[in-house]
Every structure is written in structure tokens, then in C-alpha cells.
Amino acid sequence: PILSNLSCLAESYSTYLVANMGEKQPCNSFSEDCPHDGRFQFNTNVVFASNGTLIAKYHKINLFAIEMRYFDPGPATEYVSFQTSFGVEFGTFTCYDILFSNPSECLLNRGIINFVFPTAWGNVFPF
């Protein structure tokens, strides 16, 4: 229901919407990178177009210490961007990723200069 509600919000307000949420993805437990419980749990940005269509997902690569208890890191080569109807391409990543060159520099190297960056940052640096 969360994805449906976000989609309806984007469509109702004719706006692009980026939200951060937890996501579970089943995996093949026989694969060596699949966690023992048979699923990945990602810290994920979801992006909806102004018509409510899901157009992008980003799985956070650089997890903060406590997140490692609950989430798996996304693929190190996942660089996510999305094109808007008003001609601007945005890259997206989240929170602690900002302190690392991957993915921000990789997106910059692709010519992306606009970013949507959901965060739960406090008023101090995370170290």
C-alpha cells in the first residue's frame, strides 16, 4: 500500500516524488551473496513521475554503522538518475552516501549536476 499511496500522491499533485523506505527483495538462497534468510533488505529511494509511474529505484550503497544491522548494501555500481518532463536529469542517493565518492562522483562524471538527496541527518557529522 505504501507504493500505491506514493504513486497517488505524485499523480494527484502532478509532481515528481522521491521517498526513502526499506525494501525487501527475495533472492536465491543458493547464491553465495544471498543472506541466510533468503532476502535482501535495502535502504531504498523510490522515484515517481508526475503521472504516478515508478521510474527509478536506488539502493543505498554506503550504510551507516547501525544500518548494517538491518540493511544490505546496494550494488556498488548502481548509479541512478531520472529524466523529468521539464528537461532536467536528477541523480539520487541517500544520507551517508554523501560522504563517499561513490555514487555522487560517478553521477557527476556522467554529467549529472542536479541531485535529490533524502536524508535523516542530525546537526552533527556522523563520526
PDB file of N, CA and C in Angstrom, residues 9-45:
ATOM      1  N   LEU A   9      -0.114  10.137  -4.633  1.00  0.00           N
ATOM      2  CA  LEU A   9       0.295  11.493  -4.255  1.00  0.00           C
ATOM      3  C   LEU A   9       0.978  12.207  -5.417  1.00  0.00           C
ATOM      4  N   ALA A  10       1.922  11.512  -6.061  1.00  0.00           N
ATOM      5  CA  ALA A  10       2.636  12.117  -7.191  1.00  0.00           C
ATOM      6  C   ALA A  10       1.648  12.511  -8.294  1.00  0.00           C
ATOM      7  N   GLU A  11       0.730  11.603  -8.603  1.00  0.00           N
ATOM      8  CA  GLU A  11      -0.241  11.879  -9.661  1.00  0.00           C
ATOM      9  C   GLU A  11      -1.222  12.981  -9.244  1.00  0.00           C
ATOM     10  N   SER A  12      -1.724  12.922  -8.025  1.00  0.00           N
ATOM     11  CA  SER A  12      -2.707  13.912  -7.547  1.00  0.00           C
ATOM     12  C   SER A  12      -2.156  15.333  -7.581  1.00  0.00           C
ATOM     13  N   TYR A  13      -0.868  15.474  -7.258  1.00  0.00           N
ATOM     14  CA  TYR A  13      -0.258  16.799  -7.215  1.00  0.00           C
ATOM     15  C   TYR A  13       0.588  17.103  -8.451  1.00  0.00           C
ATOM     16  N   SER A  14       0.540  16.194  -9.433  1.00  0.00           N
ATOM     17  CA  SER A  14       1.293  16.367 -10.682  1.00  0.00           C
ATOM     18  C   SER A  14       2.737  16.788 -10.413  1.00  0.00           C
ATOM     19  N   THR A  15       3.389  16.023  -9.537  1.00  0.00           N
ATOM     20  CA  THR A  15       4.758  16.347  -9.163  1.00  0.00           C
ATOM     21  C   THR A  15       5.620  15.089  -9.120  1.00  0.00           C
ATOM     22  N   TYR A  16       6.895  15.272  -9.316  1.00  0.00           N
ATOM     23  CA  TYR A  16       7.832  14.167  -9.112  1.00  0.00           C
ATOM     24  C   TYR A  16       7.986  13.978  -7.611  1.00  0.00           C
ATOM     25  N   LEU A  17       8.072  12.735  -7.184  1.00  0.00           N
ATOM     26  CA  LEU A  17       8.148  12.439  -5.772  1.00  0.00           C
ATOM     27  C   LEU A  17       9.273  11.434  -5.524  1.00  0.00           C
ATOM     28  N   VAL A  18      10.165  11.755  -4.591  1.00  0.00           N
ATOM     29  CA  VAL A  18      11.235  10.848  -4.186  1.00  0.00           C
ATOM     30  C   VAL A  18      11.044  10.562  -2.708  1.00  0.00           C
ATOM     31  N   ALA A  19      10.983   9.286  -2.350  1.00  0.00           N
ATOM     32  CA  ALA A  19      10.803   8.886  -0.958  1.00  0.00           C
ATOM     33  C   ALA A  19      11.818   7.810  -0.609  1.00  0.00           C
ATOM     34  N   ASN A  20      12.211   7.798   0.642  1.00  0.00           N
ATOM     35  CA  ASN A  20      13.155   6.796   1.124  1.00  0.00           C
ATOM     36  C   ASN A  20      12.406   5.816   2.012  1.00  0.00           C
ATOM     37  N   MET A  21      12.688   4.514   1.824  1.00  0.00           N
ATOM     38  CA  MET A  21      11.978   3.486   2.586  1.00  0.00           C
ATOM     39  C   MET A  21      12.789   2.204   2.611  1.00  0.00           C
ATOM     40  N   GLY A  22      12.431   1.312   3.494  1.00  0.00           N
ATOM     41  CA  GLY A  22      13.025  -0.016   3.492  1.00  0.00           C
ATOM     42  C   GLY A  22      12.375  -0.862   2.412  1.00  0.00           C
ATOM     43  N   GLU A  23      13.156  -1.771   1.831  1.00  0.00           N
ATOM     44  CA  GLU A  23      12.624  -2.651   0.776  1.00  0.00           C
ATOM     45  C   GLU A  23      13.199  -4.044   0.954  1.00  0.00           C
ATOM     46  N   LYS A  24      12.338  -5.047   0.832  1.00  0.00           N
ATOM     47  CA  LYS A  24      12.775  -6.443   0.866  1.00  0.00           C
ATOM     48  C   LYS A  24      12.760  -6.994  -0.556  1.00  0.00           C
ATOM     49  N   GLN A  25      13.815  -7.727  -0.909  1.00  0.00           N
ATOM     50  CA  GLN A  25      13.874  -8.397  -2.209  1.00  0.00           C
ATOM     51  C   GLN A  25      14.275  -9.841  -1.996  1.00  0.00           C
ATOM     52  N   PRO A  26      13.439 -10.784  -2.429  1.00  0.00           N
ATOM     53  CA  PRO A  26      13.821 -12.193  -2.287  1.00  0.00           C
ATOM     54  C   PRO A  26      15.032 -12.502  -3.168  1.00  0.00           C
ATOM     55  N   CYS A  27      15.834 -13.450  -2.719  1.00  0.00           N
ATOM     56  CA  CYS A  27      16.979 -13.883  -3.527  1.00  0.00           C
ATOM     57  C   CYS A  27      17.106 -15.391  -3.426  1.00  0.00           C
ATOM     58  N   ASN A  28      17.898 -15.935  -4.277  1.00  0.00           N
ATOM     59  CA  ASN A  28      18.118 -17.369  -4.314  1.00  0.00           C
ATOM     60  C   ASN A  28      19.075 -17.746  -3.183  1.00  0.00           C
ATOM     61  N   SER A  29      18.583 -18.476  -2.222  1.00  0.00           N
ATOM     62  CA  SER A  29      19.403 -18.812  -1.053  1.00  0.00           C
ATOM     63  C   SER A  29      20.608 -19.680  -1.403  1.00  0.00           C
ATOM     64  N   PHE A  30      20.654 -20.203  -2.628  1.00  0.00           N
ATOM     65  CA  PHE A  30      21.807 -20.987  -3.059  1.00  0.00           C
ATOM     66  C   PHE A  30      22.906 -20.105  -3.634  1.00  0.00           C
ATOM     67  N   SER A  31      22.587 -18.843  -3.876  1.00  0.00           N
ATOM     68  CA  SER A  31      23.581 -17.890  -4.366  1.00  0.00           C
ATOM     69  C   SER A  31      24.460 -17.473  -3.194  1.00  0.00           C
ATOM     70  N   GLU A  32      25.765 -17.354  -3.411  1.00  0.00           N
ATOM     71  CA  GLU A  32      26.671 -17.065  -2.301  1.00  0.00           C
ATOM     72  C   GLU A  32      26.496 -15.673  -1.699  1.00  0.00           C
ATOM     73  N   ASP A  33      25.931 -14.716  -2.456  1.00  0.00           N
ATOM     74  CA  ASP A  33      25.742 -13.382  -1.883  1.00  0.00           C
ATOM     75  C   ASP A  33      24.357 -13.192  -1.261  1.00  0.00           C
ATOM     76  N   CYS A  34      23.505 -14.198  -1.334  1.00  0.00           N
ATOM     77  CA  CYS A  34      22.169 -14.118  -0.743  1.00  0.00           C
ATOM     78  C   CYS A  34      22.269 -14.325   0.777  1.00  0.00           C
ATOM     79  N   PRO A  35      21.686 -13.422   1.560  1.00  0.00           N
ATOM     80  CA  PRO A  35      21.698 -13.597   3.019  1.00  0.00           C
ATOM     81  C   PRO A  35      21.014 -14.900   3.438  1.00  0.00           C
ATOM     82  N   HIS A  36      21.319 -15.366   4.630  1.00  0.00           N
ATOM     83  CA  HIS A  36      20.808 -16.650   5.116  1.00  0.00           C
ATOM     84  C   HIS A  36      19.280 -16.702   5.194  1.00  0.00           C
ATOM     85  N   ASP A  37      18.620 -15.542   5.313  1.00  0.00           N
ATOM     86  CA  ASP A  37      17.155 -15.531   5.400  1.00  0.00           C
ATOM     87  C   ASP A  37      16.469 -15.503   4.030  1.00  0.00           C
ATOM     88  N   GLY A  38      17.262 -15.565   2.943  1.00  0.00           N
ATOM     89  CA  GLY A  38      16.688 -15.648   1.598  1.00  0.00           C
ATOM     90  C   GLY A  38      16.155 -14.342   1.044  1.00  0.00           C
ATOM     91  N   ARG A  39      16.595 -13.229   1.618  1.00  0.00           N
ATOM     92  CA  ARG A  39      16.132 -11.942   1.096  1.00  0.00           C
ATOM     93  C   ARG A  39      17.171 -10.858   1.395  1.00  0.00           C
ATOM     94  N   PHE A  40      17.198  -9.887   0.492  1.00  0.00           N
ATOM     95  CA  PHE A  40      17.971  -8.673   0.735  1.00  0.00           C
ATOM     96  C   PHE A  40      17.028  -7.658   1.360  1.00  0.00           C
ATOM     97  N   GLN A  41      17.553  -6.833   2.230  1.00  0.00           N
ATOM     98  CA  GLN A  41      16.808  -5.707   2.784  1.00  0.00           C
ATOM     99  C   GLN A  41      17.610  -4.459   2.475  1.00  0.00           C
ATOM    100  N   PHE A  42      17.034  -3.580   1.665  1.00  0.00           N
ATOM    101  CA  PHE A  42      17.734  -2.390   1.207  1.00  0.00           C
ATOM    102  C   PHE A  42      17.112  -1.122   1.779  1.00  0.00           C
ATOM    103  N   ASN A  43      17.949  -0.116   1.989  1.00  0.00           N
ATOM    104  CA  ASN A  43      17.524   1.247   2.254  1.00  0.00           C
ATOM    105  C   ASN A  43      17.360   1.859   0.858  1.00  0.00           C
ATOM    106  N   THR A  44      16.147   2.146   0.454  1.00  0.00           N
ATOM    107  CA  THR A  44      15.829   2.418  -0.949  1.00  0.00           C
ATOM    108  C   THR A  44      15.164   3.767  -1.166  1.00  0.00           C
ATOM    109  N   ASN A  45      15.616   4.483  -2.197  1.00  0.00           N
ATOM    110  CA  ASN A  45      14.897   5.647  -2.698  1.00  0.00           C
ATOM    111  C   ASN A  45      14.000   5.165  -3.835  1.00  0.00           C
TER     112      ASN A  45
END
